[in-house]
mmCIF file of C-alpha atoms in Angstrom:
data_model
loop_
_atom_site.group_PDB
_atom_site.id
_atom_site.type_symbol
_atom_site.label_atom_id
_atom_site.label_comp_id
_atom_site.label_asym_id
_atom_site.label_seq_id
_atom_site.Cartn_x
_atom_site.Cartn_y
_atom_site.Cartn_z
ATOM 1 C CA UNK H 22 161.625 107.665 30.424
ATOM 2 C CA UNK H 23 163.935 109.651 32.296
ATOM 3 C CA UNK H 24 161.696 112.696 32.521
ATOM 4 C CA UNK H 25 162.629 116.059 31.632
ATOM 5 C CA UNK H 26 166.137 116.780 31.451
ATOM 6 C CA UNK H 27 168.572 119.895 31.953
ATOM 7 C CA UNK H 28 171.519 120.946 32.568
ATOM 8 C CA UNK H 29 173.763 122.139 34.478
ATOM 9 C CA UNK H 30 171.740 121.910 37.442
ATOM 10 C CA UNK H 31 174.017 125.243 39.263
ATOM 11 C CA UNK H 32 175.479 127.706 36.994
ATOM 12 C CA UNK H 33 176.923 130.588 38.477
ATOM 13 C CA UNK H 34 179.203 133.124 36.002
ATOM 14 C CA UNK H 35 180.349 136.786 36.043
ATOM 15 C CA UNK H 36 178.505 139.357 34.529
ATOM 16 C CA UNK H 37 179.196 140.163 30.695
ATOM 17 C CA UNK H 38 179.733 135.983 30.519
ATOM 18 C CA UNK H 39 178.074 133.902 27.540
ATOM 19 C CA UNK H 40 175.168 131.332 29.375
ATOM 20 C CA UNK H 41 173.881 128.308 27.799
ATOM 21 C CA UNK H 42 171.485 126.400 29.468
ATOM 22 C CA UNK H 43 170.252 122.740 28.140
ATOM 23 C CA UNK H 44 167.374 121.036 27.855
ATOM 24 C CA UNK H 45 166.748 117.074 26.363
ATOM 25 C CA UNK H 46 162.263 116.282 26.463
ATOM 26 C CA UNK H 47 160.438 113.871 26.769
ATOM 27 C CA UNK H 48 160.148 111.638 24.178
ATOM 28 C CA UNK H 49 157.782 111.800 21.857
ATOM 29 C CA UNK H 50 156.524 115.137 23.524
ATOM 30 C CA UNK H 51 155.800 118.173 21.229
ATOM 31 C CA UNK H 52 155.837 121.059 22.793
ATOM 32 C CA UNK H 53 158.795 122.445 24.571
ATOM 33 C CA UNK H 54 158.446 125.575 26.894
ATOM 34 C CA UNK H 55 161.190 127.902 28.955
ATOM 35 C CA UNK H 56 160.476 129.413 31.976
ATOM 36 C CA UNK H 57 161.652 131.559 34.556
ATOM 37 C CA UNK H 58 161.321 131.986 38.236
ATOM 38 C CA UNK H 59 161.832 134.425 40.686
ATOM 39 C CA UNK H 60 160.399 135.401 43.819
ATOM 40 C CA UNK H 61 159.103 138.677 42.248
ATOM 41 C CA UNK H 62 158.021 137.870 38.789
ATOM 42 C CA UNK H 63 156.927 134.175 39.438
ATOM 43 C CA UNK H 64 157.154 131.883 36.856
ATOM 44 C CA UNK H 65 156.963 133.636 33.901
ATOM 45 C CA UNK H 66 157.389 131.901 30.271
ATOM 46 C CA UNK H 67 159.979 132.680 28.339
ATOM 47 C CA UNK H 68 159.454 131.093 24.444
ATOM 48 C CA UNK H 69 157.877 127.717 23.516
ATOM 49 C CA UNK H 70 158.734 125.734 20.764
ATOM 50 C CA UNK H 71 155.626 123.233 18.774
ATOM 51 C CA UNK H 72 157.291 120.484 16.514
ATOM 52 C CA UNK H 73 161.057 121.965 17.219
ATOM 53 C CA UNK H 74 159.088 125.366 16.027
ATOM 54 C CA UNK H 75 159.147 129.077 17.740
ATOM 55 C CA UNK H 76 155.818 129.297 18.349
ATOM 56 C CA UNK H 77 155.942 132.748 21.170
ATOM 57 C CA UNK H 78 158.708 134.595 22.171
ATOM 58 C CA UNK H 79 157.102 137.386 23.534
ATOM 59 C CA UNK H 80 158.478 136.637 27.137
ATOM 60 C CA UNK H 81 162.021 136.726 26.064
ATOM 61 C CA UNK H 82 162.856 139.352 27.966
ATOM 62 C CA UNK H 83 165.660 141.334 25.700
ATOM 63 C CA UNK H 84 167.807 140.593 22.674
ATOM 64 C CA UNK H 85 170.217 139.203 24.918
ATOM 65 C CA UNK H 86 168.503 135.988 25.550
ATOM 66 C CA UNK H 87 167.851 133.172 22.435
ATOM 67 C CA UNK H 88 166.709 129.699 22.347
ATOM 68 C CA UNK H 89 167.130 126.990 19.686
ATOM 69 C CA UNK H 90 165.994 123.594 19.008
ATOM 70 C CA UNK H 91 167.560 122.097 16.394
ATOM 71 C CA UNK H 92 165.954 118.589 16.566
ATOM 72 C CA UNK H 93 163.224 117.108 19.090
ATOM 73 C CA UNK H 94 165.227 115.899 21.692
ATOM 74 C CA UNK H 95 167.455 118.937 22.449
ATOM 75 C CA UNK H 96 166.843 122.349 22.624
ATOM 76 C CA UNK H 97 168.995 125.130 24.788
ATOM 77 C CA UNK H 98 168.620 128.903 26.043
ATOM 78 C CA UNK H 99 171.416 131.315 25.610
ATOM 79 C CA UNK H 100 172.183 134.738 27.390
ATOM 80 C CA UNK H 101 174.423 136.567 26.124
ATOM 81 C CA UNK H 102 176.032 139.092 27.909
ATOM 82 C CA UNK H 103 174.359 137.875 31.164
ATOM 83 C CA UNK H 104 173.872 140.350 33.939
ATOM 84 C CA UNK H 105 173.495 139.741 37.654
ATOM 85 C CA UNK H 106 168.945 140.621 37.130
ATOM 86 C CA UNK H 107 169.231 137.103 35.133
ATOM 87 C CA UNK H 108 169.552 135.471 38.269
ATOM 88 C CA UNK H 109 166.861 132.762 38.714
ATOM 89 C CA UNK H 110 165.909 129.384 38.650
ATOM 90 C CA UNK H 111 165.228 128.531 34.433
ATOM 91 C CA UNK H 112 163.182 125.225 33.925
ATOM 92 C CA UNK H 113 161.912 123.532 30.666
ATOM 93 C CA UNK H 114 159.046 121.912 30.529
ATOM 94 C CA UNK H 115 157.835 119.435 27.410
ATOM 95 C CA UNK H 116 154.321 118.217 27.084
ATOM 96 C CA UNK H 117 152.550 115.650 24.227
ATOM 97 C CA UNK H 118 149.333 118.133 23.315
ATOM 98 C CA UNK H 119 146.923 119.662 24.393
ATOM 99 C CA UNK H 120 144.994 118.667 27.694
ATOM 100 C CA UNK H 121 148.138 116.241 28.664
ATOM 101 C CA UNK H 122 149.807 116.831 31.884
ATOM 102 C CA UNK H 123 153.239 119.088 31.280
ATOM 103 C CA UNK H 124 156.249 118.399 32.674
ATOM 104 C CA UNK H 125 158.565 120.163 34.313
ATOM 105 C CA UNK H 126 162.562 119.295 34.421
ATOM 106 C CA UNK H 127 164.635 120.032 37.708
ATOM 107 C CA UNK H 128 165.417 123.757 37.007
ATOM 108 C CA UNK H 129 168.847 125.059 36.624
ATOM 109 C CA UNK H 130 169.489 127.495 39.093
ATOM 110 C CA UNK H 131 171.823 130.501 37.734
ATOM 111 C CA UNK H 132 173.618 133.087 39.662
ATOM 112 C CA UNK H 133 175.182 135.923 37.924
ATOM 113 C CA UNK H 134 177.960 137.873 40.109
ATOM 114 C CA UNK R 21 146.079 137.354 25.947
ATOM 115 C CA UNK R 22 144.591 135.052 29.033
ATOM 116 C CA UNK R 23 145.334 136.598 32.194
ATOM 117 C CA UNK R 24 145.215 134.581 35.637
ATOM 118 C CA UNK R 25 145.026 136.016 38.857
ATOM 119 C CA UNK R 26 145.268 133.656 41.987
ATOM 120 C CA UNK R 27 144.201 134.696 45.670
ATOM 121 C CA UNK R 28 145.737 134.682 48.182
ATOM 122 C CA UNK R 29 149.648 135.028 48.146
ATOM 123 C CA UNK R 30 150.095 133.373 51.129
ATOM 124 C CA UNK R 31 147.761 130.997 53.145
ATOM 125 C CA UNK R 32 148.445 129.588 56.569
ATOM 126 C CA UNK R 33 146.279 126.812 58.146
ATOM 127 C CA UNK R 34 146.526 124.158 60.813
ATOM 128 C CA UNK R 35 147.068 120.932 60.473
ATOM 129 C CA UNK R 36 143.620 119.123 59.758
ATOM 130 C CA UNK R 37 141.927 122.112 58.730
ATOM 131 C CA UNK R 38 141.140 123.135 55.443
ATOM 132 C CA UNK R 39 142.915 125.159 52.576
ATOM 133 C CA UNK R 40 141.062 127.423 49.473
ATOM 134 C CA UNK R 41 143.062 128.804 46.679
ATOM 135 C CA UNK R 42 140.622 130.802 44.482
ATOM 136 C CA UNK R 43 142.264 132.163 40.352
ATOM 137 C CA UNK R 44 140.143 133.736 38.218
ATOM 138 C CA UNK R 45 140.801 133.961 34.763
ATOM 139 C CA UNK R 46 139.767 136.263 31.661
ATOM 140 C CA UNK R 47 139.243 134.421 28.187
ATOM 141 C CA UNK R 48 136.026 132.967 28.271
ATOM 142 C CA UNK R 49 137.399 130.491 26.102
ATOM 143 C CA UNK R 50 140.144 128.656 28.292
ATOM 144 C CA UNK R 51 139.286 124.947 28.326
ATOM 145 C CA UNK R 52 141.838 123.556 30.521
ATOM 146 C CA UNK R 53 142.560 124.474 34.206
ATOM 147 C CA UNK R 54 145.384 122.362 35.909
ATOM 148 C CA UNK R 55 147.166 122.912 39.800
ATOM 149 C CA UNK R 56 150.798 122.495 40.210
ATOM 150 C CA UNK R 57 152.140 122.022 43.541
ATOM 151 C CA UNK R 58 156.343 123.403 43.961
ATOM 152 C CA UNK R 59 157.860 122.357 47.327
ATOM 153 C CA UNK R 60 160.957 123.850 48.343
ATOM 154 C CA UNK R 61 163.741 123.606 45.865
ATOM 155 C CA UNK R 62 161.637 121.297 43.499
ATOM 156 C CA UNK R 63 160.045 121.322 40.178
ATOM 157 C CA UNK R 64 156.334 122.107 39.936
ATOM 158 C CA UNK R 65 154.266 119.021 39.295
ATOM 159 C CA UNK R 66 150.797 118.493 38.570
ATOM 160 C CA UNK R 67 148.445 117.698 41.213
ATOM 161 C CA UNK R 68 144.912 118.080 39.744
ATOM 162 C CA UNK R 69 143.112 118.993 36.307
ATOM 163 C CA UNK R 70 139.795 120.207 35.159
ATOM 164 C CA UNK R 71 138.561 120.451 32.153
ATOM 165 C CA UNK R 72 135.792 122.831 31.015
ATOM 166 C CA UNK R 73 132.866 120.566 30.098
ATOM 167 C CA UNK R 74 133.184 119.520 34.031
ATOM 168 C CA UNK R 75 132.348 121.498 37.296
ATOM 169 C CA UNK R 76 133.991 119.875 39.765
ATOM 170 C CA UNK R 77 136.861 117.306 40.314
ATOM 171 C CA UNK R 78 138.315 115.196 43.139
ATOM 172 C CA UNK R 79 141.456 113.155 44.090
ATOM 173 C CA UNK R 80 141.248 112.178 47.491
ATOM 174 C CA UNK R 81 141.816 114.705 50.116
ATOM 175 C CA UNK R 82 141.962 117.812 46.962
ATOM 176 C CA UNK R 83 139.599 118.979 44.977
ATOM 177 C CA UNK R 84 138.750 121.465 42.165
ATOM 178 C CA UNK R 85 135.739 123.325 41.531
ATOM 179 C CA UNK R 86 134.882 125.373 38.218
ATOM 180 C CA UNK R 87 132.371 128.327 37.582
ATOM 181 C CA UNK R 88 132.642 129.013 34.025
ATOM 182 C CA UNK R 89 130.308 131.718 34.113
ATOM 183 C CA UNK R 90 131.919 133.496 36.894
ATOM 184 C CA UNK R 91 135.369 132.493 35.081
ATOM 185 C CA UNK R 92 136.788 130.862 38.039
ATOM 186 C CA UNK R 93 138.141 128.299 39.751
ATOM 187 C CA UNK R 94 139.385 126.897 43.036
ATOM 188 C CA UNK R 95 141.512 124.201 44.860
ATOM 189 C CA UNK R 96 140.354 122.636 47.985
ATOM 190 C CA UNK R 97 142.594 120.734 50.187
ATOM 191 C CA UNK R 98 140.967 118.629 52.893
ATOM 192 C CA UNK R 99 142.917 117.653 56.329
ATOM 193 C CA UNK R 100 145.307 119.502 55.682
ATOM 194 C CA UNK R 101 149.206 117.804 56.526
ATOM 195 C CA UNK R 102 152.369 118.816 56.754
ATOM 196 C CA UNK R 103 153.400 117.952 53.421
ATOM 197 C CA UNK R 104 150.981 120.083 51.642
ATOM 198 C CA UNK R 105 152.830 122.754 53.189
ATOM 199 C CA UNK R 106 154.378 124.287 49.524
ATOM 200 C CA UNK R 107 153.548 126.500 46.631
ATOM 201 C CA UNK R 108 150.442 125.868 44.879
ATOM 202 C CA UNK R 109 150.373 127.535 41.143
ATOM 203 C CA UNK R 110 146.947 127.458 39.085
ATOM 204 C CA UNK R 111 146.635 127.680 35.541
ATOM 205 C CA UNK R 112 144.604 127.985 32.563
ATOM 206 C CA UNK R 113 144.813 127.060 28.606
ATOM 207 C CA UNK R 114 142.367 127.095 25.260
ATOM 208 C CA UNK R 115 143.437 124.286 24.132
ATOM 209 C CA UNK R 116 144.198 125.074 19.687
ATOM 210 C CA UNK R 117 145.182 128.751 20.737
ATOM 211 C CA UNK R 118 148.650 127.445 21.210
ATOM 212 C CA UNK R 119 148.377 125.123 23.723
ATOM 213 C CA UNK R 120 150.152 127.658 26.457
ATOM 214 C CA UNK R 121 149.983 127.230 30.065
ATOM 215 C CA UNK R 122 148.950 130.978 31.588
ATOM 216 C CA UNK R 123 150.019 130.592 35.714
ATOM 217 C CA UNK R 124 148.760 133.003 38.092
ATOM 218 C CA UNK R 125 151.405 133.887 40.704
ATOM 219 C CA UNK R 126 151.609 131.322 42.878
ATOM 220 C CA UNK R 127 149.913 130.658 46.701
ATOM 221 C CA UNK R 128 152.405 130.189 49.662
ATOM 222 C CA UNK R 129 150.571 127.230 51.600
ATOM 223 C CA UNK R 130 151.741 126.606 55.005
ATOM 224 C CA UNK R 131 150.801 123.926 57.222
ATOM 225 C CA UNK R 132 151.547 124.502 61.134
ATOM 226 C CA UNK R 133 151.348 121.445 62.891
#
């Protein structure tokens, strides 16, 4: 397996600009998770999905920001109108259950002028 | 909701000596406690577990010690190299209460050689 995947890997856009950022699992894995990272909040968790389910979104920050996943192999974040404090690197992260190890895809690092 | 709090921010150590990252955590009933190592400009990956019916785990030159009834835990690195120089992240999870990583905020390791 490829590992986890996203995409794009750089996405920088102009404030007030619809952001959608992509994410393809493991195979097989259940859970999906979206995080965030910055040097002052750390890596913070966004929603997580169980069985292509919404299981928390309490770390979606605002209204602005949504996440979908319509089948188990794809699932994407969307921020809509981004703003230049979205800035940061976003990584998804899929793992089978439980005590398995979780893993992490590359990031996609977003820049919002 | 499980809080983790992970000590310190920033460590510095020589090379061959050795590195302590201390988290403690506050549900009584996380299960699961894994370390995730993020070098520059990488994804996080997982280095070492524990899990709760266990006190103490190692891989080589890193280890991980638990104190459930103290409710916490620590990562030991041994000769310490170069290349251990990056972030260390802890975590913890009760497994069935929605299988969600909580990180605490991340230790700074740096190596000097």
């Amino acid at each position: 397996d490829a590992g986890v995947i996203q995409s794009p890997r750089h996405e920088v856009t102009e404030m007030g600009q619809e952001v959608t950022l992509r994410c393809k699992p493991i195979s097989g894995h259940d859970y999906l998770f979206w995080y965030r990272q910055t040097m002052m909040r750390g890596l913070e968790l966004l929603i997580y999905f169980n069985n292509n389910v919404p299981i928390d979104d309490s770390g979606m920050p605002e209204d602005r920001f949504s996440a979908k996943m319509p089948n188990a192999s794809f699932s994407t974040l969307k921020i809509q109108p981004s703003e230049p404090r979205d800035s940061a690197v976003y990584f998804c992260a899929s793992r089978l259950s439980g005590f398995e190890e979780q893993f992490f895809g590359p990031g996609t690092r977003l820049t919002v002028l | 909701g499980e809080n983790v709090e992970q000590h310190p921010s920033t460590l510095s150590v020589q090379e061959g000596d050795s590195a302590v990252i201390k988290c403690t955590y506050s549900d009584s009933a996380s299960n699961y406690f894994p370390w995730y190592k993020q070098e520059l400009g990488k994804r996080p990956q997982l280095i070492i577990d524990i899990r709760s019916n266990v006190g103490e785990k190692k891989d080589q030159r890193i280890a991980v010690t638990l104190n459930k009834t103290a409710k916490h835990f620590s990562l030991h690195i041994t000769e310490t190299q170069p290349e251990d120089s990056a972030v260390y992240f802890c975590a913890a999870m009760r497994e069935a209460a929605g299988n969600k990583l909580t990180f605490g905020g991340g230790t700074r390791v740096l190596v000097k050689p």
